[in-house]
CSV table of C-alpha atoms in Angstrom, one decimal:
chain,number,residue,atom,x,y,z
A,1,MET,CA,42.5,12.9,-25.5
A,2,ASN,CA,45.6,14.0,-23.5
A,3,ASN,CA,46.5,16.2,-26.5
A,4,SER,CA,43.0,17.8,-26.6
A,5,PHE,CA,43.3,21.2,-24.9
A,6,SER,CA,42.4,24.7,-26.0
A,7,GLU,CA,43.7,27.6,-23.9
A,8,SER,CA,41.4,30.0,-25.8
A,9,TYR,CA,38.3,27.8,-25.1
A,10,LYS,CA,39.3,27.6,-21.4
A,11,LYS,CA,39.5,31.4,-21.2
A,12,ALA,CA,36.0,31.5,-22.6
A,13,GLY,CA,34.8,29.4,-19.7
A,14,VAL,CA,34.9,25.8,-21.1
A,15,ASP,CA,37.6,23.4,-19.9
A,16,VAL,CA,37.5,20.3,-22.1
A,17,THR,CA,39.9,18.5,-19.8
A,18,ALA,CA,37.4,18.8,-17.0
A,19,GLY,CA,35.0,16.9,-19.2
A,20,TYR,CA,37.5,14.1,-19.7
A,21,ARG,CA,38.1,14.0,-16.0
A,22,ALA,CA,34.4,13.8,-15.3
A,23,VAL,CA,34.1,10.8,-17.7
A,24,GLU,CA,36.8,9.0,-15.9
A,25,LEU,CA,35.2,9.6,-12.5
A,26,MET,CA,31.8,8.4,-13.7
A,27,LYS,CA,33.0,5.1,-15.3
A,28,ALA,CA,32.7,3.2,-12.0
A,29,HIS,CA,29.1,4.3,-11.6
A,30,VAL,CA,28.2,3.4,-15.2
A,31,ALA,CA,29.7,0.0,-14.8
A,32,ARG,CA,27.1,-0.8,-12.1
A,33,THR,CA,24.4,-0.5,-14.7
A,34,LYS,CA,25.8,-2.9,-17.3
A,35,THR,CA,23.4,-5.5,-18.5
A,36,PRO,CA,23.9,-8.3,-21.1
A,37,GLY,CA,22.6,-6.1,-23.9
A,38,VAL,CA,25.3,-3.4,-23.6
A,39,LEU,CA,27.8,-3.6,-26.5
A,40,SER,CA,29.8,-0.4,-26.0
A,41,GLY,CA,31.3,1.7,-23.2
A,42,ILE,CA,30.8,5.4,-22.6
A,43,GLY,CA,32.9,7.8,-24.6
A,44,GLY,CA,31.8,6.8,-28.1
A,45,PHE,CA,29.5,8.7,-30.4
A,46,GLY,CA,26.6,6.4,-29.7
A,47,GLY,CA,25.5,3.7,-27.2
A,48,LEU,CA,25.1,0.2,-28.6
A,49,PHE,CA,22.6,-2.1,-27.2
A,50,ALA,CA,21.4,-5.5,-28.4
A,51,LEU,CA,17.8,-6.4,-27.4
A,52,ASP,CA,17.1,-9.7,-25.9
A,53,MET,CA,14.2,-11.0,-27.9
A,54,THR,CA,13.5,-14.1,-25.9
A,55,GLY,CA,9.8,-14.7,-25.6
A,56,ILE,CA,9.0,-11.6,-27.8
A,57,THR,CA,7.3,-12.2,-31.1
A,58,LYS,CA,6.3,-8.7,-32.0
A,59,PRO,CA,8.7,-6.3,-30.4
A,60,VAL,CA,7.5,-2.7,-29.8
A,61,LEU,CA,9.9,0.0,-28.7
A,62,VAL,CA,8.6,2.4,-26.1
A,63,SER,CA,10.4,5.6,-25.2
A,64,GLY,CA,10.1,8.2,-22.5
A,65,THR,CA,11.9,11.5,-21.7
A,66,ASP,CA,11.8,13.9,-18.9
A,67,GLY,CA,13.8,16.1,-16.5
A,68,VAL,CA,14.0,16.8,-12.8
A,69,GLY,CA,12.6,20.3,-13.0
A,70,THR,CA,12.9,22.9,-10.3
A,71,LYS,CA,13.5,20.3,-7.6
A,72,LEU,CA,17.1,20.9,-8.7
A,73,LYS,CA,16.9,24.2,-6.8
A,74,ILE,CA,16.7,22.2,-3.6
A,75,ALA,CA,19.7,20.2,-4.5
A,76,PHE,CA,21.7,23.4,-5.2
A,77,LEU,CA,20.8,24.9,-1.9
A,78,MET,CA,21.6,21.7,0.0
A,79,ASP,CA,24.7,21.1,-2.1
A,80,LYS,CA,23.6,17.5,-2.5
A,81,HIS,CA,23.7,16.1,-6.0
A,82,ASN,CA,23.7,12.3,-5.7
A,83,THR,CA,19.9,11.7,-5.6
A,84,VAL,CA,18.5,13.9,-8.4
A,85,GLY,CA,19.7,11.4,-11.0
A,86,ILE,CA,17.3,8.9,-9.5
A,87,ASP,CA,14.5,11.3,-10.1
A,88,CYS,CA,15.6,11.8,-13.7
A,89,VAL,CA,15.5,8.0,-14.4
A,90,ALA,CA,12.3,7.5,-12.4
A,91,MET,CA,10.4,10.1,-14.4
A,92,CYS,CA,11.2,8.3,-17.6
A,93,VAL,CA,11.0,4.6,-16.7
A,94,ASN,CA,7.8,5.0,-14.6
A,95,ASP,CA,6.1,6.3,-17.7
A,96,ILE,CA,7.4,3.5,-19.9
A,97,ILE,CA,6.1,0.8,-17.5
A,98,CYS,CA,2.6,2.3,-17.8
A,99,CYS,CA,2.1,0.4,-21.1
A,100,GLY,CA,3.7,-2.8,-19.9
A,101,ALA,CA,7.2,-2.2,-21.4
A,102,LYS,CA,10.4,-3.1,-19.7
A,103,PRO,CA,13.1,-0.4,-19.8
A,104,GLN,CA,16.3,-1.4,-21.6
A,105,PHE,CA,18.6,1.5,-21.5
A,106,PHE,CA,18.9,5.2,-20.5
A,107,LEU,CA,20.9,8.2,-21.5
A,108,ASP,CA,21.3,11.4,-19.5
A,109,TYR,CA,22.0,15.1,-20.4
A,110,ILE,CA,23.6,17.4,-18.0
A,111,ALA,CA,23.9,21.1,-18.9
A,112,ILE,CA,26.1,22.9,-16.3
A,113,GLY,CA,27.5,26.3,-15.8
A,114,LYS,CA,31.0,25.1,-14.8
A,115,ASN,CA,32.1,21.5,-15.1
A,116,ILE,CA,33.4,20.4,-11.8
A,117,PRO,CA,34.3,16.7,-12.4
A,118,GLU,CA,33.5,15.6,-8.9
A,119,LYS,CA,30.0,17.2,-9.0
A,120,VAL,CA,29.2,15.8,-12.4
A,121,ALA,CA,30.3,12.3,-11.2
A,122,ASP,CA,28.1,12.8,-8.1
A,123,ILE,CA,25.1,13.6,-10.4
A,124,VAL,CA,25.8,10.5,-12.6
A,125,SER,CA,26.1,8.3,-9.5
A,126,GLY,CA,22.4,9.0,-8.9
A,127,VAL,CA,21.5,8.3,-12.5
A,128,ALA,CA,23.3,5.0,-12.2
A,129,GLU,CA,21.5,4.1,-9.0
A,130,GLY,CA,18.2,4.8,-10.8
A,131,CYS,CA,19.2,2.6,-13.6
A,132,VAL,CA,20.1,-0.2,-11.2
A,133,GLN,CA,16.8,0.1,-9.5
A,134,SER,CA,14.9,-0.1,-12.8
A,135,GLY,CA,17.1,-2.8,-14.3
A,136,CYS,CA,18.2,-0.8,-17.3
A,137,ALA,CA,21.7,0.1,-18.5
A,138,LEU,CA,23.2,3.6,-18.7
A,139,VAL,CA,24.7,3.4,-22.2
A,140,GLY,CA,25.8,7.0,-22.6
A,141,GLY,CA,25.0,10.7,-22.1
A,142,GLU,CA,26.2,14.2,-22.6
A,143,THR,CA,27.7,16.8,-20.3
A,144,ALA,CA,27.6,20.3,-21.7
A,145,GLU,CA,29.5,23.1,-20.0
A,146,MET,CA,27.6,26.3,-20.8
A,147,PRO,CA,29.2,29.4,-19.1
A,148,GLY,CA,27.1,32.5,-19.4
A,149,PHE,CA,24.0,30.4,-19.8
A,150,TYR,CA,23.8,28.7,-16.4
A,151,PRO,CA,25.3,30.1,-13.2
A,152,GLU,CA,28.6,28.3,-12.3
A,153,ASP,CA,27.0,26.4,-9.4
A,154,GLU,CA,23.8,25.4,-11.3
A,155,TYR,CA,22.9,22.8,-13.9
A,156,ASP,CA,19.9,21.2,-15.6
A,157,LEU,CA,19.4,17.4,-15.8
A,158,ALA,CA,17.2,15.5,-18.2
A,159,GLY,CA,17.3,12.1,-19.9
A,160,PHE,CA,15.4,9.5,-21.8
A,161,SER,CA,14.8,5.7,-21.8
A,162,VAL,CA,13.9,3.1,-24.3
A,163,GLY,CA,12.0,0.0,-23.4
A,164,VAL,CA,10.4,-3.0,-25.2
A,165,VAL,CA,7.2,-4.9,-25.0
A,166,ASP,CA,5.6,-7.6,-27.0
A,167,GLN,CA,2.8,-6.1,-29.0
A,168,ASP,CA,0.4,-8.7,-27.7
A,169,LYS,CA,1.2,-7.7,-24.1
A,170,ILE,CA,0.7,-4.0,-24.4
A,171,LEU,CA,-1.9,-3.0,-21.8
A,172,LYS,CA,-5.4,-2.5,-23.1
A,173,PRO,CA,-7.2,0.3,-21.2
A,174,GLU,CA,-10.2,-0.2,-23.5
A,175,THR,CA,-10.9,-3.5,-21.7
A,176,GLN,CA,-11.7,-1.7,-18.5
A,177,LYS,CA,-15.3,-1.7,-17.2
A,178,ALA,CA,-17.4,-0.3,-14.4
A,179,GLY,CA,-16.7,-2.3,-11.3
A,180,ASP,CA,-13.0,-2.7,-11.9
A,181,VAL,CA,-10.8,-1.8,-9.0
A,182,MET,CA,-8.2,0.9,-8.8
A,183,ILE,CA,-5.2,0.1,-6.6
A,184,ALA,CA,-2.8,2.8,-5.2
A,185,ILE,CA,0.9,2.4,-4.8
A,186,LYS,CA,2.5,4.6,-2.2
A,187,SER,CA,4.8,7.4,-3.3
A,188,SER,CA,8.1,8.2,-1.6
A,189,GLY,CA,7.1,11.9,-1.2
A,190,VAL,CA,6.7,14.9,-3.6
A,191,HIS,CA,8.7,13.0,-6.2
A,192,SER,CA,9.7,15.5,-8.9
A,193,ASN,CA,6.6,17.6,-9.6
A,194,GLY,CA,5.1,20.7,-8.2
A,195,PHE,CA,8.3,22.2,-6.9
A,196,SER,CA,7.6,25.7,-8.2
A,197,LEU,CA,4.6,25.8,-5.9
A,198,VAL,CA,6.6,24.1,-3.1
A,199,ARG,CA,9.3,26.7,-3.3
A,200,LYS,CA,6.8,29.5,-3.2
A,201,VAL,CA,5.0,28.1,-0.2
A,202,PHE,CA,8.1,27.7,1.9
A,203,THR,CA,10.1,30.6,0.5
A,204,VAL,CA,12.9,28.0,0.2
A,205,ASN,CA,16.4,28.9,1.4
A,206,GLU,CA,19.1,27.2,3.5
A,207,GLN,CA,17.4,28.1,6.7
A,208,THR,CA,13.9,26.8,5.9
A,209,LEU,CA,15.4,23.6,4.3
A,210,GLY,CA,17.3,22.9,7.5
A,211,ARG,CA,14.3,23.2,9.8
A,212,HIS,CA,13.2,19.9,11.4
A,213,PHE,CA,9.5,19.1,11.5
A,214,ASP,CA,8.2,16.5,13.9
A,215,ASP,CA,5.4,15.6,11.5
A,216,LEU,CA,8.0,14.7,8.9
A,217,GLY,CA,10.5,13.1,11.2
A,218,ALA,CA,13.2,14.9,9.2
A,219,THR,CA,14.2,18.3,8.0
A,220,LEU,CA,12.2,19.9,5.2
A,221,GLY,CA,15.2,19.7,2.9
A,222,ASP,CA,15.8,16.0,3.3
A,223,THR,CA,12.0,15.3,2.9
A,224,LEU,CA,11.8,17.4,-0.3
A,225,LEU,CA,14.9,15.9,-1.8
A,226,THR,CA,13.7,12.3,-1.2
A,227,PRO,CA,14.1,10.6,-4.6
A,228,THR,CA,11.2,9.6,-6.8
A,229,LYS,CA,10.1,6.0,-6.2
A,230,ILE,CA,10.9,3.7,-9.1
A,231,TYR,CA,8.1,1.2,-9.7
A,232,VAL,CA,9.5,-0.9,-12.6
A,233,LYS,CA,10.4,-4.2,-10.9
A,234,PRO,CA,7.3,-4.4,-8.7
A,235,ILE,CA,5.1,-3.7,-11.7
A,236,LEU,CA,6.9,-6.2,-13.9
A,237,ALA,CA,6.3,-8.8,-11.1
A,238,LEU,CA,2.6,-7.9,-11.1
A,239,LEU,CA,2.3,-8.1,-14.8
A,240,GLU,CA,3.6,-11.7,-14.8
A,241,GLN,CA,0.9,-12.9,-12.4
A,242,VAL,CA,-2.2,-10.7,-12.8
A,243,THR,CA,-4.0,-9.2,-15.8
A,244,VAL,CA,-3.5,-5.5,-15.4
A,245,LYS,CA,-5.8,-3.3,-17.5
A,246,SER,CA,-4.2,0.1,-17.1
A,247,ILE,CA,-1.5,2.0,-15.1
A,248,ALA,CA,-1.2,5.7,-14.4
A,249,HIS,CA,1.9,7.4,-13.2
A,250,ILE,CA,0.8,10.3,-11.0
A,251,THR,CA,3.1,13.2,-11.9
A,252,GLY,CA,2.4,16.9,-12.6
A,253,GLY,CA,-1.3,17.5,-12.7
A,254,GLY,CA,-1.9,15.1,-9.9
A,255,PHE,CA,-5.0,12.9,-9.8
A,256,TYR,CA,-7.2,15.0,-12.0
A,257,GLU,CA,-4.8,15.0,-15.0
A,258,ASN,CA,-3.1,11.6,-14.8
A,259,ILE,CA,-5.8,9.2,-13.8
A,260,PRO,CA,-8.1,10.1,-16.7
A,261,ARG,CA,-5.2,9.5,-19.1
A,262,SER,CA,-5.5,5.8,-18.2
A,263,LEU,CA,-9.2,5.5,-18.6
A,264,PRO,CA,-11.3,5.0,-21.8
A,265,GLU,CA,-14.2,7.2,-22.8
A,266,GLY,CA,-17.3,6.6,-20.7
A,267,LEU,CA,-15.5,5.6,-17.5
A,268,SER,CA,-14.5,7.5,-14.4
A,269,ALA,CA,-12.6,6.7,-11.2
A,270,LYS,CA,-14.6,7.0,-8.0
A,271,ILE,CA,-12.3,7.6,-5.0
A,272,ALA,CA,-13.3,8.2,-1.4
A,273,ARG,CA,-11.1,11.1,-0.1
A,274,ASN,CA,-10.6,9.4,3.2
A,275,ASP,CA,-9.2,6.3,1.5
A,276,VAL,CA,-6.3,8.3,0.1
A,277,ARG,CA,-3.3,7.8,2.4
A,278,VAL,CA,-1.9,11.3,2.2
A,279,LEU,CA,1.7,11.8,3.3
A,280,PRO,CA,2.5,14.3,6.0
A,281,ILE,CA,4.5,16.5,3.6
A,282,PHE,CA,1.4,17.3,1.6
A,283,ASP,CA,-0.6,18.2,4.7
A,284,LEU,CA,2.3,20.6,5.6
A,285,ILE,CA,2.3,22.1,2.1
A,286,ALA,CA,-1.4,22.7,2.2
A,287,ARG,CA,-1.5,24.1,5.7
A,288,THR,CA,1.5,26.4,5.2
A,289,GLY,CA,0.4,27.7,1.8
A,290,ARG,CA,-3.3,27.7,2.5
A,291,ILE,CA,-3.8,25.7,-0.7
A,292,PRO,CA,-7.3,24.4,-1.5
A,293,GLU,CA,-7.6,20.7,-1.5
A,294,ARG,CA,-8.7,20.6,-5.2
A,295,ASP,CA,-5.4,22.4,-6.1
A,296,MET,CA,-3.4,20.0,-4.0
A,297,PHE,CA,-4.9,16.9,-5.8
A,298,ASN,CA,-4.4,18.7,-9.1
A,299,THR,CA,-0.7,19.4,-8.5
A,300,PHE,CA,0.8,16.7,-6.4
A,301,ASN,CA,0.7,12.9,-6.1
A,302,MET,CA,-0.6,13.3,-2.5
A,303,GLY,CA,1.1,10.0,-1.5
A,304,VAL,CA,0.0,7.9,-4.5
A,305,GLY,CA,2.8,7.4,-7.0
A,306,MET,CA,1.0,5.0,-9.3
A,307,THR,CA,-2.5,3.6,-9.8
A,308,VAL,CA,-3.2,0.2,-11.3
A,309,VAL,CA,-6.6,-1.1,-12.5
A,310,VAL,CA,-7.5,-4.8,-12.4
A,311,ASP,CA,-10.7,-6.8,-12.4
A,312,LYS,CA,-12.4,-6.9,-9.0
A,313,ALA,CA,-11.7,-10.6,-8.7
A,314,ASP,CA,-7.9,-9.9,-9.0
A,315,ALA,CA,-7.7,-6.9,-6.7
A,316,ASP,CA,-6.7,-8.6,-3.4
A,317,ARG,CA,-4.2,-10.8,-5.2
A,318,ALA,CA,-2.7,-7.7,-6.9
A,319,VAL,CA,-2.3,-5.9,-3.6
A,320,GLU,CA,-0.6,-9.0,-2.1
A,321,ILE,CA,1.9,-9.2,-5.0
A,322,LEU,CA,2.8,-5.5,-4.8
A,323,ASN,CA,3.2,-5.6,-1.0
A,324,ALA,CA,5.4,-8.7,-1.3
A,325,ALA,CA,7.5,-6.8,-3.7
A,326,GLY,CA,8.2,-4.2,-1.0
A,327,GLU,CA,5.5,-1.6,-2.0
A,328,GLU,CA,2.7,-0.2,0.1
A,329,ALA,CA,-0.4,-0.9,-2.1
A,330,TYR,CA,-4.0,-0.6,-1.2
A,331,ILE,CA,-7.4,-0.4,-2.8
A,332,LEU,CA,-8.1,3.2,-3.8
A,333,GLY,CA,-11.4,3.1,-5.6
A,334,GLU,CA,-13.4,1.7,-8.4
A,335,LEU,CA,-14.4,2.5,-12.0
A,336,VAL,CA,-17.9,3.8,-12.6
A,337,GLU,CA,-19.8,4.9,-15.7
A,338,GLY,CA,-19.5,8.5,-16.8
A,339,ASN,CA,-17.0,11.0,-18.2
A,340,ASP,CA,-16.1,12.9,-15.0
A,341,GLY,CA,-12.5,11.7,-15.0
A,342,VAL,CA,-12.0,11.6,-11.2
A,343,ILE,CA,-14.8,11.7,-8.7
A,344,LEU,CA,-13.1,12.5,-5.4
A,345,GLY,CA,-15.4,12.7,-2.4
């Protein structure tokens, strides 16, 4: 690679040597994510991974892909790039776990206006941290320098993950019935959805992001940039001990879009509004933007990052397991007959 250099390409805005430097800087971060299934290092044309089939008789691969969205604008303004990679991983692996699959590996894609190796390595350090938190390996990725398409100081970040689950252990939402209990697992904040509305509400700039709010116990910028919670390990622990009927990852669309996706025809989720442990950041958003409550619950997670449905007899045990795993879990509501999706009152 030392002989790979094009003066003409560099004059056009693409420095291939910066890409090689970025790869060298990120290798230490990638090494943190190595699991027994990894058969190749970064830099090749494909990432090789050998599935551990122990205990799996009918393997089913489950994939998920997503990006960080306009939350990146907050990172740009704060010039902090080592956490958005966690968001990128979280948005993918939290989806995969909803059907009971264990994430195996992850690949990222960074499109950037100007490849500054240290910045790229900073971004990848967050991706690696997300992979460590979810127990999957970072087996490869792509950094595309795209001058004229992105401003020099901006980038986009996306990725995808592949997991595996035994066919017989795929969650079966159709087994849910009226009387089953819905459990909430606390979010870490806004996660990575609704930031177009957030940025409009606060007219986001360096000054507003630097403002400290007593209700938040932090600056607005630090609160908004808090990484998305990764629920993989606690959920896997729960699946080993309790029969889980369905899981919903509360992302864009909030309660009203995501919870119904985990319910079969003929059942709705009945939730008492006062039982939802809304985080202070959402009260601040609603108050500042004068946003109706219905819109808040239809845009943000409101403090609930995931919901889990179990039989009523298993509810207390499920909450105990999740709390023991370091989560804040509590009973959110119950399933009732009807096709209203979510009944929040």
